[in-house]
PDB file of C-alpha atoms and ligand atoms in Angstrom:
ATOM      1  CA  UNK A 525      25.657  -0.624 -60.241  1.00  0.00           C
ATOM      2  CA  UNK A 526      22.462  -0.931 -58.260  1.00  0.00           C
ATOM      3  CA  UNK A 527      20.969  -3.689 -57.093  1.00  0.00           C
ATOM      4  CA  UNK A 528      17.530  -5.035 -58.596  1.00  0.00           C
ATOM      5  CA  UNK A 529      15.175  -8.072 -59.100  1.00  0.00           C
ATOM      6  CA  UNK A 530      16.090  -9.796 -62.838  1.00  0.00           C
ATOM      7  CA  UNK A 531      12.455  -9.801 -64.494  1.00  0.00           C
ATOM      8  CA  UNK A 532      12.108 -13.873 -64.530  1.00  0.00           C
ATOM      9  CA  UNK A 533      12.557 -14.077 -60.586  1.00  0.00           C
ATOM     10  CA  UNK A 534      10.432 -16.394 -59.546  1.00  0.00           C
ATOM     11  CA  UNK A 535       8.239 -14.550 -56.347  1.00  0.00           C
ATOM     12  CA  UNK A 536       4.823 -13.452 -56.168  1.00  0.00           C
ATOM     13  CA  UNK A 537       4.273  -9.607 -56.100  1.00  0.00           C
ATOM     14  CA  UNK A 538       4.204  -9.082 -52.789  1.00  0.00           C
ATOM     15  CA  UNK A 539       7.820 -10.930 -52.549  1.00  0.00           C
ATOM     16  CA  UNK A 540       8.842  -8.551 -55.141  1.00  0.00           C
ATOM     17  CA  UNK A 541       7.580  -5.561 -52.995  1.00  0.00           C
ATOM     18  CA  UNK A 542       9.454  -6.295 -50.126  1.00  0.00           C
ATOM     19  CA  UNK A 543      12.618  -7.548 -51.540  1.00  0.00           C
ATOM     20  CA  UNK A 544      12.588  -4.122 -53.959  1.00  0.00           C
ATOM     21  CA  UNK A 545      12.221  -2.346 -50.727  1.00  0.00           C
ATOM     22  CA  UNK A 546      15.097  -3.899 -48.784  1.00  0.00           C
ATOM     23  CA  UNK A 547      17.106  -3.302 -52.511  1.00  0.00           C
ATOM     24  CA  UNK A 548      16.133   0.440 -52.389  1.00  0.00           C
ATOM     25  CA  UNK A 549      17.724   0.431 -48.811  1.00  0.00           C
ATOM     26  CA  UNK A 550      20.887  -1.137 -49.510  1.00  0.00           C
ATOM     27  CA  UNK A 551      21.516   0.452 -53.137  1.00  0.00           C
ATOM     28  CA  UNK A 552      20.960   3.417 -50.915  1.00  0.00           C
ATOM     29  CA  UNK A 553      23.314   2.636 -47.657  1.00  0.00           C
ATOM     30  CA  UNK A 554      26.153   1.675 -50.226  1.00  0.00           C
ATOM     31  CA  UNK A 555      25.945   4.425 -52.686  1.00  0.00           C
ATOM     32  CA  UNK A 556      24.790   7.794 -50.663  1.00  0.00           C
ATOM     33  CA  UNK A 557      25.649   9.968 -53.417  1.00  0.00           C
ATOM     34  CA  UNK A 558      23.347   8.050 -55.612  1.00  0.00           C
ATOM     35  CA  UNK A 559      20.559   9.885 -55.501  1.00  0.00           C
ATOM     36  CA  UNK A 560      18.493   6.033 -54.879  1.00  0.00           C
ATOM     37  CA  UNK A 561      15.559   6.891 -52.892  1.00  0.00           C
ATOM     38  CA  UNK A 562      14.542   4.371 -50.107  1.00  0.00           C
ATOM     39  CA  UNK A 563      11.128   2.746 -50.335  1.00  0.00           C
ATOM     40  CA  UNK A 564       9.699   1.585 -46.928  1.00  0.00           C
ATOM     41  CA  UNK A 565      10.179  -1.795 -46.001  1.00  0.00           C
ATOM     42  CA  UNK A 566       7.437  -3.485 -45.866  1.00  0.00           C
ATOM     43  CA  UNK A 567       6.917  -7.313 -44.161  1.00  0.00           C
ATOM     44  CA  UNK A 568       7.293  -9.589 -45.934  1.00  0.00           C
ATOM     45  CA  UNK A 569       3.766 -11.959 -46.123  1.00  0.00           C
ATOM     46  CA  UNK A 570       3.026 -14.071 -43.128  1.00  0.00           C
ATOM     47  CA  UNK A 571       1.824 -17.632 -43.273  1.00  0.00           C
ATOM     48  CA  UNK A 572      -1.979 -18.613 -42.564  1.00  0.00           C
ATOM     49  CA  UNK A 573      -3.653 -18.862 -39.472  1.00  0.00           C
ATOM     50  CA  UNK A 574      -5.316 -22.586 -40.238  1.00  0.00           C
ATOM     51  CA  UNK A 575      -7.400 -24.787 -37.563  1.00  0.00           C
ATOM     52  CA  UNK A 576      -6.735 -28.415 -38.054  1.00  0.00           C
ATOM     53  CA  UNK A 577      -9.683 -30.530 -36.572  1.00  0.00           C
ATOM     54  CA  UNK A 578      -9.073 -34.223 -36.932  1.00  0.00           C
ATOM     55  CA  UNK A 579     -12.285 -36.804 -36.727  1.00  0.00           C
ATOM     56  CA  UNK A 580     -10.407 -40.143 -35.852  1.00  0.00           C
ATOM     57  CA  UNK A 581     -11.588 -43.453 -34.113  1.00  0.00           C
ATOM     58  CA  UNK A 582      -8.765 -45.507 -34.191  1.00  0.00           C
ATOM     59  CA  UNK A 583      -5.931 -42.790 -34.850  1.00  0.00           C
ATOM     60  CA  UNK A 584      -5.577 -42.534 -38.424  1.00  0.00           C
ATOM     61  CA  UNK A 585      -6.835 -38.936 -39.038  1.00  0.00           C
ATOM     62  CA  UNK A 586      -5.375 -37.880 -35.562  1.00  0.00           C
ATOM     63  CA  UNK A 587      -1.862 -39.295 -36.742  1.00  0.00           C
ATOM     64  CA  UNK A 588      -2.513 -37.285 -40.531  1.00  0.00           C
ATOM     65  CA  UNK A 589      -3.809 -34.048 -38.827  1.00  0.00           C
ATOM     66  CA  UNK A 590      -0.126 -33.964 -36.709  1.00  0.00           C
ATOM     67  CA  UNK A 591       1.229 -34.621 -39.612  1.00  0.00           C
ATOM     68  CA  UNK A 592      -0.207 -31.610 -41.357  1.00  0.00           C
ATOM     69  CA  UNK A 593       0.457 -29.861 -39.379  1.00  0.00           C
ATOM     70  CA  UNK A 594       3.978 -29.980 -39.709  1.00  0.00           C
ATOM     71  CA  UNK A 595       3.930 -29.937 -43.122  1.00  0.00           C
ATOM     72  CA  UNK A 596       1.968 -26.456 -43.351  1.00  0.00           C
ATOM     73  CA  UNK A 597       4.257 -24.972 -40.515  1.00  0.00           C
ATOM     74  CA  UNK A 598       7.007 -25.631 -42.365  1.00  0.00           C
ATOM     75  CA  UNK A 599       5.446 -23.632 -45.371  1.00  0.00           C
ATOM     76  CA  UNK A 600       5.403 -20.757 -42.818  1.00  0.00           C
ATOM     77  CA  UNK A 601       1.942 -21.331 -41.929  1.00  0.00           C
ATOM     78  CA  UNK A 602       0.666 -21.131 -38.486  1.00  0.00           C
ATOM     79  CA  UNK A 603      -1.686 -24.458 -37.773  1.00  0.00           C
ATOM     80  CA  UNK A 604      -3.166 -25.389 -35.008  1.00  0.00           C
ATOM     81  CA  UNK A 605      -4.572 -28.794 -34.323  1.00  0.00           C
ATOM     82  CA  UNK A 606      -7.814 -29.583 -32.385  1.00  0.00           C
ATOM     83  CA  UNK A 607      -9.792 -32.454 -31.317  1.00  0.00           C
ATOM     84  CA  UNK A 608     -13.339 -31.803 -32.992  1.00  0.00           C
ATOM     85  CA  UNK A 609     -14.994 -32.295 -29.768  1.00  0.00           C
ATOM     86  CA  UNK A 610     -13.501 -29.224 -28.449  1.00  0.00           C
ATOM     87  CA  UNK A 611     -15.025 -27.250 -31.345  1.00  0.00           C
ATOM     88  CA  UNK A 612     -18.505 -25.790 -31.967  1.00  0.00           C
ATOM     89  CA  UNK A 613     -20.009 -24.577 -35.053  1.00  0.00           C
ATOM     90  CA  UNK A 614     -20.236 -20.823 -32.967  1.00  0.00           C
ATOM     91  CA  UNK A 615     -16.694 -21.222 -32.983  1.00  0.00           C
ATOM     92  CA  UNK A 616     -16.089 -21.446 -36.531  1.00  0.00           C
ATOM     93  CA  UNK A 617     -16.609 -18.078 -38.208  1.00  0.00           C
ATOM     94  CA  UNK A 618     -13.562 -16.950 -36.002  1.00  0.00           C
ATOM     95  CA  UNK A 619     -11.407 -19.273 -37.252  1.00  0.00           C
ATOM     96  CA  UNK A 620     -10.875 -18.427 -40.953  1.00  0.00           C
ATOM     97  CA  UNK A 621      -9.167 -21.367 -42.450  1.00  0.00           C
ATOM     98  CA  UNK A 622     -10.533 -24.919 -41.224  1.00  0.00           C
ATOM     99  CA  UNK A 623      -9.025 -27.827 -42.132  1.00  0.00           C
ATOM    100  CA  UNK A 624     -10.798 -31.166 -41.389  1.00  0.00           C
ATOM    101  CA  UNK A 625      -9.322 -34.464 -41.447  1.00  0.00           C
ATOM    102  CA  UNK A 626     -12.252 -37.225 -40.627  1.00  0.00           C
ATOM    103  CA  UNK A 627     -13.020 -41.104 -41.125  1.00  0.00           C
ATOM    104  CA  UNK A 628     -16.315 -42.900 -41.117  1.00  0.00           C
ATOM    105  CA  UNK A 629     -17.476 -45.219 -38.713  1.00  0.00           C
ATOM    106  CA  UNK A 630     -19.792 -47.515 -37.917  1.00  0.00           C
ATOM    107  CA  UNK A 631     -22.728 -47.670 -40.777  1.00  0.00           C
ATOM    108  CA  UNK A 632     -21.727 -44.370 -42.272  1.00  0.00           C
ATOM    109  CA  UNK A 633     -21.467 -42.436 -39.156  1.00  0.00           C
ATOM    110  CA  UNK A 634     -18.815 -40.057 -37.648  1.00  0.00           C
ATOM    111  CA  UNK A 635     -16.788 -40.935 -35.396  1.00  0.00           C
ATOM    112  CA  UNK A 636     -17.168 -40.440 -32.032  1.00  0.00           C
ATOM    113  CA  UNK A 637     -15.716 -37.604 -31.383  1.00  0.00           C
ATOM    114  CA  UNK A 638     -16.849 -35.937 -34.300  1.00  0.00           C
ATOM    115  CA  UNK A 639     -20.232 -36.823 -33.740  1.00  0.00           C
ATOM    116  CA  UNK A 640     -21.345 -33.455 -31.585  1.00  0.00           C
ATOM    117  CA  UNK A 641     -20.054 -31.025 -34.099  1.00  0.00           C
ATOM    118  CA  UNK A 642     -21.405 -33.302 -36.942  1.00  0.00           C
ATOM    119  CA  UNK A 643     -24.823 -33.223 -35.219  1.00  0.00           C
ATOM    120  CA  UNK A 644     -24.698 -29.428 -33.948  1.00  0.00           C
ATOM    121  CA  UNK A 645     -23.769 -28.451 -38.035  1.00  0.00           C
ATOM    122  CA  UNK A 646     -26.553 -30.404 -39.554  1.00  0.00           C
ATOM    123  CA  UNK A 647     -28.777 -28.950 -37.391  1.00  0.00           C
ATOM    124  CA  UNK A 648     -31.758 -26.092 -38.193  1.00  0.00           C
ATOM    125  CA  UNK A 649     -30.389 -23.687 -35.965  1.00  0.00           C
ATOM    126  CA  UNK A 650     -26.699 -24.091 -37.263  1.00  0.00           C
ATOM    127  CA  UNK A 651     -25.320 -20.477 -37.932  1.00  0.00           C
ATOM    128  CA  UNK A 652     -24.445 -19.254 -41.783  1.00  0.00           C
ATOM    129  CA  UNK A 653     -20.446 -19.450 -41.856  1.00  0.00           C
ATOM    130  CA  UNK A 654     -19.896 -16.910 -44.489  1.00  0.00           C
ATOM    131  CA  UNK A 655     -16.094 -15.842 -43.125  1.00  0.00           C
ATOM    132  CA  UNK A 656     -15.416 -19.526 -42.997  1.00  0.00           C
ATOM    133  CA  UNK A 657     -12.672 -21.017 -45.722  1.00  0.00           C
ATOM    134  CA  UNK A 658     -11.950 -24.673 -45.415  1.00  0.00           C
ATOM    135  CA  UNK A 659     -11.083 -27.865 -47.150  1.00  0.00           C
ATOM    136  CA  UNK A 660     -11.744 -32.066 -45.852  1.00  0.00           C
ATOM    137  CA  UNK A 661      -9.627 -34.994 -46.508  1.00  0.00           C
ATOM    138  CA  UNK A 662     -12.053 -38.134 -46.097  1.00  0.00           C
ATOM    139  CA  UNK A 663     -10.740 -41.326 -44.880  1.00  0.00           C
ATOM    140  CA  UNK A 664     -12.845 -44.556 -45.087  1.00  0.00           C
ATOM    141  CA  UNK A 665     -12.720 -48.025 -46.978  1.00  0.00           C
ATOM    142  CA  UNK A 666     -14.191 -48.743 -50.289  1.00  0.00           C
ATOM    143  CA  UNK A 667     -15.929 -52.183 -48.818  1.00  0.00           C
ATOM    144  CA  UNK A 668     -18.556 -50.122 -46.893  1.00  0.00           C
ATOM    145  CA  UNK A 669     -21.328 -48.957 -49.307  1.00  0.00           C
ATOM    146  CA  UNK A 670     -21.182 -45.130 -47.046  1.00  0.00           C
ATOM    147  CA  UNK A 671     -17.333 -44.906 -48.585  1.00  0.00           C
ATOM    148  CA  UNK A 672     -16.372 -41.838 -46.970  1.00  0.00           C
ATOM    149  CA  UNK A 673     -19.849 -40.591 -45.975  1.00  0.00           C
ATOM    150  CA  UNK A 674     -18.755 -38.508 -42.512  1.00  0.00           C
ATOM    151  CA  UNK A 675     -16.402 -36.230 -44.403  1.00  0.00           C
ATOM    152  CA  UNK A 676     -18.414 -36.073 -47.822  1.00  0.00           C
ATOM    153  CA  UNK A 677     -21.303 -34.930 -45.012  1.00  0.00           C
ATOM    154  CA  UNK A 678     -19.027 -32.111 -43.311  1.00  0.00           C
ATOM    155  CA  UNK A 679     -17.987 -30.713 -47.131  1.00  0.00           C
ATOM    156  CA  UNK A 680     -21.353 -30.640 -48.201  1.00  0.00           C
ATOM    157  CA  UNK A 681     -22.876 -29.055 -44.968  1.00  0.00           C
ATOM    158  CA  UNK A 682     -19.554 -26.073 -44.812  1.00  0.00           C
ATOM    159  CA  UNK A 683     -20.466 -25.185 -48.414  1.00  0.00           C
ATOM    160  CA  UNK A 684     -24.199 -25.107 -48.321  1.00  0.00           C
ATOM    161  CA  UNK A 685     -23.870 -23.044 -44.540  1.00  0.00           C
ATOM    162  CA  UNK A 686     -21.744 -20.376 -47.226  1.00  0.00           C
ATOM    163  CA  UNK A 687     -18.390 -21.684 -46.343  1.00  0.00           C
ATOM    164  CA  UNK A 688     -15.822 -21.403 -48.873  1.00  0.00           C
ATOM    165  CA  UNK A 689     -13.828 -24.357 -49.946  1.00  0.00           C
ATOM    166  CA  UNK A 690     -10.009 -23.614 -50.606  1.00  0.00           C
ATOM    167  CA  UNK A 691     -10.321 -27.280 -52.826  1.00  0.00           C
ATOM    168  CA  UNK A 692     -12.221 -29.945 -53.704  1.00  0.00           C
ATOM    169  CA  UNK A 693     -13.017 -32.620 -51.327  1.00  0.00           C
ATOM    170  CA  UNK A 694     -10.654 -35.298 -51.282  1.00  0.00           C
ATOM    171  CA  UNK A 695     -11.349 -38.583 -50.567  1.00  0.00           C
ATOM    172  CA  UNK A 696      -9.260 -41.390 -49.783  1.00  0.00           C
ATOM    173  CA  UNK A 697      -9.734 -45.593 -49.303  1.00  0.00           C
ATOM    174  CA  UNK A 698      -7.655 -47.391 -46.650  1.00  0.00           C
ATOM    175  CA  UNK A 699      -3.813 -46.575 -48.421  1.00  0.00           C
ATOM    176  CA  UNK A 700      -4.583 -42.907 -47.529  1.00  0.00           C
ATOM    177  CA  UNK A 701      -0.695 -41.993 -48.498  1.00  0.00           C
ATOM    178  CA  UNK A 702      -1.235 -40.537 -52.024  1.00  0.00           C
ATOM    179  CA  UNK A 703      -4.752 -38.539 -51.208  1.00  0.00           C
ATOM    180  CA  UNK A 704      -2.625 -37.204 -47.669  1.00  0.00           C
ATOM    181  CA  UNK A 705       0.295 -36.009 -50.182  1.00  0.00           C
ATOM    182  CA  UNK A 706      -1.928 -34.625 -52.439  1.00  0.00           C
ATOM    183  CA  UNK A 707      -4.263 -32.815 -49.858  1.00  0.00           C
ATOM    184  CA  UNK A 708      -1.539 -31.501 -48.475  1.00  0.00           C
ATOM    185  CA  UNK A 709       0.151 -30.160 -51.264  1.00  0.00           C
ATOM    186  CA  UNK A 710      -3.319 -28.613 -52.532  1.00  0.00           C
ATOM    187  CA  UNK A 711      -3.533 -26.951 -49.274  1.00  0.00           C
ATOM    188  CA  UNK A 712       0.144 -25.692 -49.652  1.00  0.00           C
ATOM    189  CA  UNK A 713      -0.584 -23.979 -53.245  1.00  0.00           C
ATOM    190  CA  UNK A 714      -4.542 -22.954 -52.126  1.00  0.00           C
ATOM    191  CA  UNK A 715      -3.124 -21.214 -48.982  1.00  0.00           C
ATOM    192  CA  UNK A 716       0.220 -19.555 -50.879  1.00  0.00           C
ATOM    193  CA  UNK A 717      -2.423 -17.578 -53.318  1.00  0.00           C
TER     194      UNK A 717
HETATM  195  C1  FMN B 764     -16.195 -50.878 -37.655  1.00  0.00           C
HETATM  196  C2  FMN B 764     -15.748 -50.016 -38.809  1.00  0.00           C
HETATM  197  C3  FMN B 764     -16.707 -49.344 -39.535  1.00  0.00           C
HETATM  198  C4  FMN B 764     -16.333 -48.549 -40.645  1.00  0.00           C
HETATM  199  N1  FMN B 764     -17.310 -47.936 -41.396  1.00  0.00           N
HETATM  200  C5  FMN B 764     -16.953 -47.242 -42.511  1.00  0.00           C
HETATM  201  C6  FMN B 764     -17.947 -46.667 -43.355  1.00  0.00           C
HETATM  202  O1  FMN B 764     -19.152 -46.745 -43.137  1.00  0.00           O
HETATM  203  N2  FMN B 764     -17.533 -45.986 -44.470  1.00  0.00           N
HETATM  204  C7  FMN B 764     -16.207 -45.859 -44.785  1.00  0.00           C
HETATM  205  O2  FMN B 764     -15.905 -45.250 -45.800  1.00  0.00           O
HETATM  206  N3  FMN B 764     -15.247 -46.394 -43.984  1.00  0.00           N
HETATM  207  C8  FMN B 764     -15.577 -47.086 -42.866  1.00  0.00           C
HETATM  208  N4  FMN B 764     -14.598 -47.634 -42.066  1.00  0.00           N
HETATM  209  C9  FMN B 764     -13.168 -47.434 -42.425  1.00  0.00           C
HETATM  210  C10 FMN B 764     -12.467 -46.299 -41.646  1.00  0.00           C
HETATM  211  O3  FMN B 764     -13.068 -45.040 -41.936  1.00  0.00           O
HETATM  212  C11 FMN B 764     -10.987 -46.265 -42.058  1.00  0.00           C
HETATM  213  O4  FMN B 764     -10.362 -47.444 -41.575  1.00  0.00           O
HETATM  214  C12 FMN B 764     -10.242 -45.042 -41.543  1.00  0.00           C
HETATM  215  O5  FMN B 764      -8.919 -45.029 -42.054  1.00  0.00           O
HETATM  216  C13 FMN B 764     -10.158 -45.023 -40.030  1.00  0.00           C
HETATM  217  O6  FMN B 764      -9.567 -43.795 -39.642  1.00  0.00           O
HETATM  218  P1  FMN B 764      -9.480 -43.363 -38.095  1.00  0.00           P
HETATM  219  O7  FMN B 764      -8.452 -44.259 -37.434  1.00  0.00           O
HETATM  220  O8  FMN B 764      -9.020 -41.935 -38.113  1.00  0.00           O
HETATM  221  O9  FMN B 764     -10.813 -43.492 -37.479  1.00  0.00           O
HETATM  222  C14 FMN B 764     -14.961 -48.417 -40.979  1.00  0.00           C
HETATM  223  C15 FMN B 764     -14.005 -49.096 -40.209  1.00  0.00           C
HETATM  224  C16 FMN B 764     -14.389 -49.883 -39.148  1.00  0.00           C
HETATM  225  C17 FMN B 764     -13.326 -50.633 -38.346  1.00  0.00           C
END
């Protein structure tokens, strides 16, 4: 009897596609006479490129964006983590999936070495970042009356430059454990569709 997929297995359609492929191939290898015609196997689908730009003073987001990007490279995914001083918006619209992890400092401000891109986005000139898909985990602390202001500022200024966000913003206060876990889970399911 020939090999298939049972009806309630539980992969996406292009899962199903390759795995009937490789199916067709072996139903056909064992069974010659069978007639079974072989379907070309195609790949099976990669993991995302994603850019992970942490925005860290005193380590926190640096230690999350490692973190990450473990997590999504285990998914298959192919991350790659950056300092956001090293980035520029003209950089962006090459990058495809962005993933910022930033705190606040200071009074509301970014950190320092978020500041340049932070600056260089909010300007007049910035470009339009219509290829752009992306999605920012906030840290902060509730006590400061800009809670989370840096990273609310970088999802507000993506979307309105025509950046696409893959999720909500997520913000988190000082235990950032839960928000992390759920950011990174969100990311898992947005970046699996
Ligand atoms: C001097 C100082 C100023 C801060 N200012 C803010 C602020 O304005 N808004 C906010 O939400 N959090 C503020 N925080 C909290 C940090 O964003 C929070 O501790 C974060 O986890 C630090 O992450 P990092 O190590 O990646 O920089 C401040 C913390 C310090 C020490």
């Amino acid at each position: 009897m020939p090999l298939h997929i049972p009806n309630t297995a539980p992969f996406t359609g292009a899962q199903k596609q390759w795995l009937k492929g490789y199916l067709d191939a072996l139903n056909c290898a064992l069974n010659p006479s069978s007639g079974a015609t072989t379907t070309a196997v195609v790949a099976p689908p990669a993991g995302q490129p994603v850019t992970i730009l942490w925005g860290s003073q005193t380590g926190n987001s640096e230690a999350l964006g490692k973190k990450l990007s473990k997590a999504l490279a285990a998914k298959g995914h192919r991350p790659t983590l950056r300092d956001m001083a090293d980035i520029s918006p003209a950089d962006l619209n090459s990058i495809g999936n962005l993933l910022i992890i930033t705190s606040t400092y200071g009074d509301g401000e970014p950190p320092d070495n978020a500041a340049a891109l932070y600056a260089a986005l909010h300007a007049a000139d910035a470009p339009a970042l219509p290829q752009l898909n992306f999605a920012v985990l906030a840290l902060g602390d509730s006590n400061y009356a800009e809670f989370c202001k840096c990273g609310r500022d970088f999802h507000t200024r993506l979307s309105a430059l025509g950046a696409k966000p893959l999720l909500p913003l997520i913000e988190s206060d000082v235990d950032y454990d839960a928000p992390f876990a759920k950011f990174t889970k969100e990311l898992e399911l947005a970046l699996s569709a």
